[in-house]
Amino acid sequence: MLIWSAFYLFITLFFMLVFLALSQQVIHVTRQNLVDHHQLRLAWLELPAVIISLVVMLVLRGISLYPNNLNLWLLMNLQLLVMMYSVTLFKSNLSYGLLAIGAFLSFGTLNLMGVVLMALIFLVCLGVLFLPDMIPVPDNHLREFQIIMIILIGVSFWLSVKRLSPTISWWQTLTMMVSFIVVAIADLVYYLATRQEHSNSLMIAQHTRYDSLTSLKNWSAFREEFDDAFAAASTSSLVVATLDIDAFKDINDHYGHLVGNRALIAVANTLSTTLKPYHFDQHLYRTGGEEFSIIFPRTSINIAEHICEDCQESIRNLELHEEAGTLRLTAAIGLTCKWGQDHDATITFQRAGHYASRANPGELTED
């Protein structure tokens, strides 16, 4: 009996290690892909990993249809662990909605017991999600709080299964419960052991929010901050501008990349100086090669237009003295505000980019 318990514990640990590693890798690859394509939506970032969670849960549910009670409990334990860790990994409403569907298909199809268990899971999931907001849990202890809640879920779940199902023995109940708890504790031990590394990673992540050439905030920072501004803004109270340096490829081809870099630095410094009196210098980003973006929260499009015209005038007054001669720059700007039909930040930002690409050199195109 002890040998079987150890075997099921090993299977559970190995399975969850593979699942978590796969989920993190998928999120990393998806994040890089979204950065490359200037996508802002959090739901798109999480969607591939959520789909993996759903597929894993449904495959486990399908395998559990074969008549073997012990395998049924093991597979149910794995489904529960996948569900719990997915809840802590993902943040968007779409992700939670898809996980709810997965939970219903996994547990709600187990007759009355499944319905009761699913209700229990979601009640405690609400605790995992919302209790940290109701109780002041420090950020550096949030993971410990989540794992404690996950352990409570596992214990409550298996005690409920024992009460609702006459086919599960106390030995099977304890085996599943201990396996669940060991996985949670192993995750906590790993987290505590790597906390310093995690802190260092956060510091590195903070540094990676800034462009190394111009020292402006970069695309990653823009994606996060514009998404937040979009969520907080009412229609038309959020304006975004996209600025492209005209004929920048010709500058690189004719003068060389070093001159091109100096031009980027000069434009970045000029924009920062121009925006500072308006208190928008902290809302300036380098979002592409020769592309800069400005967020104007709680600003009318008329005021943003006036500021952008000042930026264009400042760039026109720039003179870069190079060996091949004096280089003058102009910039095209696309300007738009949040429309009522814009259901996410990407649509608003892409419209500004479209206006910038459509504008003549040195001109401003707006809604």
Tab-separated table of C-alpha atoms in Angstrom:
chain	number	residue	atom	x	y	z
A	1	MET	CA	0.000	0.000	0.000
A	2	LEU	CA	2.839	2.397	0.882
A	3	ILE	CA	4.574	1.556	-2.391
A	4	TRP	CA	1.443	2.499	-4.338
A	5	SER	CA	1.107	5.723	-2.348
A	6	ALA	CA	4.735	6.632	-3.139
A	7	PHE	CA	4.139	5.794	-6.802
A	8	TYR	CA	1.091	8.069	-7.032
A	9	LEU	CA	2.984	10.826	-5.222
A	10	PHE	CA	5.814	10.556	-7.758
A	11	ILE	CA	3.364	10.634	-10.680
A	12	THR	CA	1.673	13.747	-9.272
A	13	LEU	CA	4.945	15.609	-8.674
A	14	PHE	CA	6.354	14.730	-12.095
A	15	PHE	CA	3.130	15.639	-13.891
A	16	MET	CA	2.852	19.049	-12.219
A	17	LEU	CA	6.532	19.832	-12.819
A	18	VAL	CA	6.072	19.213	-16.550
A	19	PHE	CA	2.778	21.139	-16.648
A	20	LEU	CA	4.148	24.235	-14.879
A	21	ALA	CA	7.353	24.271	-16.947
A	22	LEU	CA	5.330	23.979	-20.173
A	23	SER	CA	2.912	26.745	-19.138
A	24	GLN	CA	5.722	29.155	-18.243
A	25	GLN	CA	7.532	28.446	-21.517
A	26	VAL	CA	4.367	29.011	-23.568
A	27	ILE	CA	3.713	32.327	-21.776
A	28	HIS	CA	7.323	33.420	-22.421
A	29	VAL	CA	7.152	32.589	-26.151
A	30	THR	CA	3.719	34.224	-26.500
A	31	ARG	CA	4.909	37.390	-24.734
A	32	GLN	CA	7.837	37.710	-27.139
A	33	ASN	CA	5.537	37.185	-30.125
A	34	LEU	CA	3.109	39.861	-28.899
A	35	VAL	CA	5.965	42.320	-28.366
A	36	ASP	CA	7.138	41.692	-31.931
A	37	HIS	CA	3.615	42.377	-33.269
A	38	HIS	CA	2.778	45.317	-30.943
A	39	GLN	CA	-0.182	43.574	-29.326
A	40	LEU	CA	-1.384	44.992	-26.005
A	41	ARG	CA	-4.057	42.533	-24.872
A	42	LEU	CA	-3.342	40.584	-21.691
A	43	ALA	CA	-5.912	37.967	-22.724
A	44	TRP	CA	-3.905	37.222	-25.892
A	45	LEU	CA	-0.770	36.763	-23.796
A	46	GLU	CA	-2.461	34.176	-21.589
A	47	LEU	CA	-4.681	32.458	-24.171
A	48	PRO	CA	-2.239	29.762	-25.457
A	49	ALA	CA	-1.343	28.708	-21.888
A	50	VAL	CA	-5.035	28.724	-20.878
A	51	ILE	CA	-5.827	26.479	-23.845
A	52	ILE	CA	-3.088	24.083	-22.713
A	53	SER	CA	-4.635	24.009	-19.213
A	54	LEU	CA	-8.086	23.287	-20.673
A	55	VAL	CA	-6.785	20.553	-22.972
A	56	VAL	CA	-4.884	18.910	-20.105
A	57	MET	CA	-7.958	19.011	-17.842
A	58	LEU	CA	-10.230	17.570	-20.543
A	59	VAL	CA	-7.741	14.840	-21.518
A	60	LEU	CA	-7.480	13.827	-17.860
A	61	ARG	CA	-11.283	13.811	-17.653
A	62	GLY	CA	-11.482	11.622	-20.753
A	63	ILE	CA	-8.962	9.111	-19.382
A	64	SER	CA	-10.866	8.985	-16.088
A	65	LEU	CA	-13.902	7.549	-17.887
A	66	TYR	CA	-12.176	4.157	-17.926
A	67	PRO	CA	-13.437	2.062	-14.986
A	68	ASN	CA	-10.711	2.133	-12.336
A	69	ASN	CA	-11.459	3.900	-9.067
A	70	LEU	CA	-7.881	4.601	-7.994
A	71	ASN	CA	-7.004	6.018	-11.398
A	72	LEU	CA	-10.177	8.111	-11.219
A	73	TRP	CA	-9.058	9.718	-7.945
A	74	LEU	CA	-5.512	10.267	-9.218
A	75	LEU	CA	-6.777	11.914	-12.397
A	76	MET	CA	-9.238	14.030	-10.421
A	77	ASN	CA	-6.363	15.159	-8.184
A	78	LEU	CA	-4.313	16.164	-11.223
A	79	GLN	CA	-7.280	18.060	-12.696
A	80	LEU	CA	-7.720	19.951	-9.440
A	81	LEU	CA	-4.017	20.860	-9.272
A	82	VAL	CA	-4.046	22.079	-12.882
A	83	MET	CA	-7.135	24.156	-12.117
A	84	MET	CA	-5.666	25.685	-8.944
A	85	TYR	CA	-2.305	26.609	-10.402
A	86	SER	CA	-3.944	28.010	-13.540
A	87	VAL	CA	-6.026	30.327	-11.344
A	88	THR	CA	-2.837	31.721	-9.777
A	89	LEU	CA	-0.995	31.997	-13.119
A	90	PHE	CA	-3.582	33.939	-15.129
A	91	LYS	CA	-5.086	37.407	-14.637
A	92	SER	CA	-7.550	38.238	-17.435
A	93	ASN	CA	-11.331	37.821	-17.294
A	94	LEU	CA	-11.240	35.749	-20.490
A	95	SER	CA	-8.826	33.312	-18.841
A	96	TYR	CA	-11.070	32.957	-15.776
A	97	GLY	CA	-14.107	32.414	-17.995
A	98	LEU	CA	-12.390	29.660	-19.982
A	99	LEU	CA	-11.157	28.022	-16.777
A	100	ALA	CA	-14.735	28.072	-15.456
A	101	ILE	CA	-15.862	26.196	-18.577
A	102	GLY	CA	-13.019	23.712	-18.111
A	103	ALA	CA	-13.950	23.187	-14.458
A	104	PHE	CA	-17.571	22.528	-15.387
A	105	LEU	CA	-16.610	19.990	-18.064
A	106	SER	CA	-14.130	18.312	-15.705
A	107	PHE	CA	-16.121	18.253	-12.454
A	108	GLY	CA	-19.677	19.281	-13.329
A	109	THR	CA	-20.131	16.104	-15.391
A	110	LEU	CA	-19.588	13.913	-12.300
A	111	ASN	CA	-23.324	14.082	-11.380
A	112	LEU	CA	-24.372	15.725	-8.097
A	113	MET	CA	-20.998	15.128	-6.442
A	114	GLY	CA	-19.290	16.958	-9.288
A	115	VAL	CA	-21.604	19.955	-9.010
A	116	VAL	CA	-20.964	20.204	-5.261
A	117	LEU	CA	-17.209	19.854	-5.755
A	118	MET	CA	-17.166	22.455	-8.511
A	119	ALA	CA	-19.056	24.907	-6.287
A	120	LEU	CA	-16.521	24.267	-3.507
A	121	ILE	CA	-13.607	24.850	-5.867
A	122	PHE	CA	-14.911	28.187	-7.069
A	123	LEU	CA	-15.793	29.434	-3.616
A	124	VAL	CA	-12.227	28.886	-2.493
A	125	CYS	CA	-10.845	30.181	-5.814
A	126	LEU	CA	-12.607	33.439	-5.047
A	127	GLY	CA	-10.624	33.468	-1.822
A	128	VAL	CA	-7.359	32.989	-3.706
A	129	LEU	CA	-8.236	35.831	-6.078
A	130	PHE	CA	-9.898	38.423	-3.865
A	131	LEU	CA	-8.817	37.875	-0.259
A	132	PRO	CA	-5.396	39.497	-0.875
A	133	ASP	CA	-7.292	42.676	-1.833
A	134	MET	CA	-9.511	42.505	1.268
A	135	ILE	CA	-6.729	41.510	3.670
A	136	PRO	CA	-3.467	43.504	3.450
A	137	VAL	CA	-1.139	40.742	2.189
A	138	PRO	CA	2.387	42.080	1.422
A	139	ASP	CA	3.497	41.434	-2.156
A	140	ASN	CA	6.533	39.467	-0.978
A	141	HIS	CA	4.224	37.058	0.894
A	142	LEU	CA	1.474	36.764	-1.723
A	143	ARG	CA	2.774	33.437	-3.044
A	144	GLU	CA	2.814	31.902	0.446
A	145	PHE	CA	-0.774	33.096	0.933
A	146	GLN	CA	-1.855	31.559	-2.378
A	147	ILE	CA	-0.208	28.221	-1.557
A	148	ILE	CA	-1.846	28.096	1.886
A	149	MET	CA	-5.204	28.692	0.189
A	150	ILE	CA	-4.428	25.979	-2.368
A	151	ILE	CA	-3.655	23.508	0.445
A	152	LEU	CA	-6.976	24.387	2.112
A	153	ILE	CA	-8.709	23.746	-1.203
A	154	GLY	CA	-7.070	20.326	-1.534
A	155	VAL	CA	-7.937	19.241	2.004
A	156	SER	CA	-11.536	20.509	1.727
A	157	PHE	CA	-11.937	18.916	-1.693
A	158	TRP	CA	-10.849	15.433	-0.663
A	159	LEU	CA	-12.763	15.487	2.612
A	160	SER	CA	-15.838	16.414	0.566
A	161	VAL	CA	-15.153	13.592	-1.893
A	162	LYS	CA	-14.905	11.112	0.990
A	163	ARG	CA	-18.208	12.336	2.372
A	164	LEU	CA	-20.018	12.343	-0.986
A	165	SER	CA	-18.656	9.149	-2.548
A	166	PRO	CA	-18.981	5.716	-0.910
A	167	THR	CA	-16.467	4.184	-3.344
A	168	ILE	CA	-13.349	5.973	-2.061
A	169	SER	CA	-11.517	4.514	0.930
A	170	TRP	CA	-9.735	6.461	3.652
A	171	TRP	CA	-6.416	5.186	2.325
A	172	GLN	CA	-7.212	6.535	-1.152
A	173	THR	CA	-8.428	9.816	0.339
A	174	LEU	CA	-5.260	10.285	2.383
A	175	THR	CA	-3.053	9.319	-0.577
A	176	MET	CA	-4.636	11.967	-2.800
A	177	MET	CA	-4.664	14.561	-0.030
A	178	VAL	CA	-0.998	14.006	0.860
A	179	SER	CA	0.002	14.101	-2.828
A	180	PHE	CA	-1.831	17.395	-3.239
A	181	ILE	CA	-0.228	18.916	-0.138
A	182	VAL	CA	3.283	17.701	-1.047
A	183	VAL	CA	3.035	19.342	-4.484
A	184	ALA	CA	1.947	22.624	-2.867
A	185	ILE	CA	4.731	22.477	-0.253
A	186	ALA	CA	7.310	21.612	-2.925
A	187	ASP	CA	6.201	24.685	-4.846
A	188	LEU	CA	6.523	26.823	-1.700
A	189	VAL	CA	10.011	25.464	-0.911
A	190	TYR	CA	11.115	26.143	-4.477
A	191	TYR	CA	9.686	29.669	-4.316
A	192	LEU	CA	11.423	30.456	-1.012
A	193	ALA	CA	14.701	29.019	-2.283
A	194	THR	CA	14.567	31.201	-5.395
A	195	ARG	CA	13.076	34.345	-3.814
A	196	GLN	CA	16.352	36.275	-4.051
A	197	GLU	CA	16.751	35.225	-7.658
A	198	HIS	CA	13.150	36.322	-8.221
A	199	SER	CA	13.918	39.729	-6.665
A	200	ASN	CA	16.945	40.082	-8.920
A	201	SER	CA	14.769	39.163	-11.888
A	202	LEU	CA	12.314	41.901	-10.929
A	203	MET	CA	15.172	44.417	-10.826
A	204	ILE	CA	16.364	43.223	-14.230
A	205	ALA	CA	12.791	43.423	-15.517
A	206	GLN	CA	12.613	47.010	-14.293
A	207	HIS	CA	15.798	47.818	-16.196
A	208	THR	CA	14.427	46.110	-19.305
A	209	ARG	CA	11.520	48.574	-19.281
A	210	TYR	CA	13.925	51.218	-20.576
A	211	ASP	CA	15.486	51.537	-24.005
A	212	SER	CA	19.261	51.242	-23.716
A	213	LEU	CA	19.961	53.727	-26.528
A	214	THR	CA	17.640	56.632	-25.688
A	215	SER	CA	16.947	55.893	-21.974
A	216	LEU	CA	13.220	56.299	-22.689
A	217	LYS	CA	10.711	53.724	-21.535
A	218	ASN	CA	10.398	50.964	-24.122
A	219	TRP	CA	7.646	48.916	-25.763
A	220	SER	CA	7.181	46.605	-22.770
A	221	ALA	CA	6.563	49.574	-20.474
A	222	PHE	CA	4.265	51.187	-23.044
A	223	ARG	CA	2.211	48.015	-23.460
A	224	GLU	CA	1.608	47.741	-19.729
A	225	GLU	CA	0.990	51.426	-19.034
A	226	PHE	CA	-1.207	52.089	-22.060
A	227	ASP	CA	-3.289	49.018	-21.259
A	228	ASP	CA	-3.814	50.364	-17.713
A	229	ALA	CA	-4.622	53.857	-18.993
A	230	PHE	CA	-7.098	52.417	-21.500
A	231	ALA	CA	-8.890	50.428	-18.800
A	232	ALA	CA	-9.141	53.481	-16.538
A	233	ALA	CA	-10.169	56.027	-19.184
A	234	SER	CA	-13.612	56.995	-20.368
A	235	THR	CA	-14.248	57.465	-24.077
A	236	SER	CA	-12.235	60.329	-25.667
A	237	SER	CA	-10.417	61.171	-22.397
A	238	LEU	CA	-7.394	59.112	-23.472
A	239	VAL	CA	-5.270	60.219	-26.417
A	240	VAL	CA	-2.246	58.458	-27.899
A	241	ALA	CA	0.241	59.729	-30.469
A	242	THR	CA	2.623	57.719	-32.629
A	243	LEU	CA	5.610	59.591	-34.092
A	244	ASP	CA	7.794	58.277	-36.929
A	245	ILE	CA	11.056	59.961	-37.978
A	246	ASP	CA	10.708	60.620	-41.707
A	247	ALA	CA	13.057	58.849	-44.142
A	248	PHE	CA	14.991	57.238	-41.301
A	249	LYS	CA	16.070	54.305	-43.471
A	250	ASP	CA	17.648	56.773	-45.908
A	251	ILE	CA	19.536	58.372	-43.003
A	252	ASN	CA	20.946	54.980	-41.993
A	253	ASP	CA	21.813	54.083	-45.589
A	254	HIS	CA	23.429	57.433	-46.433
A	255	TYR	CA	25.108	58.451	-43.167
A	256	GLY	CA	25.494	55.074	-41.417
A	257	HIS	CA	23.957	53.515	-38.315
A	258	LEU	CA	26.057	55.552	-35.877
A	259	VAL	CA	24.553	58.758	-37.241
A	260	GLY	CA	21.141	57.098	-37.183
A	261	ASN	CA	21.628	56.311	-33.498
A	262	ARG	CA	22.665	59.897	-32.778
A	263	ALA	CA	19.524	61.073	-34.565
A	264	LEU	CA	17.364	58.818	-32.390
A	265	ILE	CA	19.028	60.118	-29.220
A	266	ALA	CA	18.610	63.727	-30.367
A	267	VAL	CA	14.913	63.206	-31.142
A	268	ALA	CA	14.344	61.459	-27.801
A	269	ASN	CA	16.015	64.297	-25.874
A	270	THR	CA	14.133	66.929	-27.865
A	271	LEU	CA	10.784	65.249	-27.258
A	272	SER	CA	11.497	64.904	-23.528
A	273	THR	CA	12.441	68.582	-23.280
A	274	THR	CA	9.362	69.683	-25.232
A	275	LEU	CA	6.973	67.513	-23.214
A	276	LYS	CA	8.382	68.399	-19.794
A	277	PRO	CA	6.581	71.766	-19.365
A	278	TYR	CA	3.318	69.942	-20.140
A	279	HIS	CA	4.180	67.201	-17.597
A	280	PHE	CA	3.969	64.467	-20.232
A	281	ASP	CA	7.695	63.638	-20.382
A	282	GLN	CA	7.069	60.506	-18.268
A	283	HIS	CA	4.531	59.347	-20.870
A	284	LEU	CA	7.051	59.224	-23.728
A	285	TYR	CA	8.225	55.849	-25.081
A	286	ARG	CA	10.383	54.444	-27.818
A	287	THR	CA	8.105	51.747	-29.237
A	288	GLY	CA	10.022	50.771	-32.365
A	289	GLY	CA	13.120	51.459	-34.449
A	290	GLU	CA	12.326	55.072	-35.394
A	291	GLU	CA	8.917	55.078	-33.700
A	292	PHE	CA	8.059	56.994	-30.531
A	293	SER	CA	4.717	57.057	-28.729
A	294	ILE	CA	3.147	59.485	-26.267
A	295	ILE	CA	0.234	58.717	-23.941
A	296	PHE	CA	-2.018	61.644	-23.010
A	297	PRO	CA	-4.256	60.479	-20.134
A	298	ARG	CA	-7.223	62.693	-19.165
A	299	THR	CA	-6.489	64.993	-22.106
A	300	SER	CA	-8.633	66.289	-24.962
A	301	ILE	CA	-7.464	65.618	-28.492
A	302	ASN	CA	-7.229	69.381	-29.170
A	303	ILE	CA	-4.711	69.871	-26.354
A	304	ALA	CA	-2.766	66.772	-27.433
A	305	GLU	CA	-2.707	68.108	-31.008
A	306	HIS	CA	-1.210	71.413	-29.831
A	307	ILE	CA	1.496	69.576	-27.849
A	308	CYS	CA	2.306	67.294	-30.798
A	309	GLU	CA	2.663	70.303	-33.097
A	310	ASP	CA	5.180	71.740	-30.613
A	311	CYS	CA	7.061	68.425	-30.742
A	312	GLN	CA	7.162	68.518	-34.543
A	313	GLU	CA	8.401	72.123	-34.494
A	314	SER	CA	11.163	71.219	-32.023
A	315	ILE	CA	12.289	68.340	-34.243
A	316	ARG	CA	12.309	70.605	-37.327
A	317	ASN	CA	14.615	72.980	-35.451
A	318	LEU	CA	17.116	70.198	-34.757
A	319	GLU	CA	20.453	70.370	-36.548
A	320	LEU	CA	22.846	67.410	-36.498
A	321	HIS	CA	26.263	68.456	-37.757
A	322	GLU	CA	27.961	65.472	-39.395
A	323	GLU	CA	31.031	65.143	-41.607
A	324	ALA	CA	28.795	64.654	-44.628
A	325	GLY	CA	26.881	67.842	-43.820
A	326	THR	CA	24.126	69.170	-41.603
A	327	LEU	CA	21.270	66.754	-41.065
A	328	ARG	CA	17.759	68.067	-40.515
A	329	LEU	CA	14.868	65.915	-39.349
A	330	THR	CA	11.099	65.891	-39.581
A	331	ALA	CA	8.539	63.555	-38.075
A	332	ALA	CA	5.052	62.394	-39.027
A	333	ILE	CA	2.560	61.964	-36.197
A	334	GLY	CA	-0.653	59.954	-35.955
A	335	LEU	CA	-3.028	61.081	-33.218
A	336	THR	CA	-6.194	59.412	-31.982
A	337	CYS	CA	-8.366	59.112	-28.898
A	338	LYS	CA	-10.164	56.143	-27.374
A	339	TRP	CA	-13.369	55.527	-29.317
A	340	GLY	CA	-16.507	54.018	-27.824
A	341	GLN	CA	-16.242	50.971	-30.095
A	342	ASP	CA	-12.586	50.319	-29.174
A	343	HIS	CA	-12.909	47.153	-27.117
A	344	ASP	CA	-9.203	46.993	-26.283
A	345	ALA	CA	-6.087	49.161	-26.259
A	346	THR	CA	-4.511	47.503	-29.297
A	347	ILE	CA	-7.189	48.875	-31.636
A	348	THR	CA	-6.630	52.451	-30.424
A	349	PHE	CA	-2.843	52.184	-30.676
A	350	GLN	CA	-2.903	50.569	-34.116
A	351	ARG	CA	-5.173	53.349	-35.386
A	352	ALA	CA	-2.599	55.949	-34.273
A	353	GLY	CA	0.107	53.949	-36.045
A	354	HIS	CA	-2.008	53.810	-39.202
A	355	TYR	CA	-2.486	57.587	-39.128
A	356	ALA	CA	1.273	58.116	-38.716
A	357	SER	CA	2.076	55.881	-41.690
A	358	ARG	CA	-0.543	57.704	-43.787
A	359	ALA	CA	0.702	61.200	-42.879
A	360	ASN	CA	2.968	63.119	-45.236
A	361	PRO	CA	6.499	63.893	-43.973
A	362	GLY	CA	6.395	66.426	-41.154
A	363	GLU	CA	2.598	66.383	-40.947
A	364	LEU	CA	0.099	65.360	-38.283
A	365	THR	CA	-2.928	63.170	-39.021
A	366	GLU	CA	-5.697	62.782	-36.457
A	367	ASP	CA	-9.269	61.581	-36.008
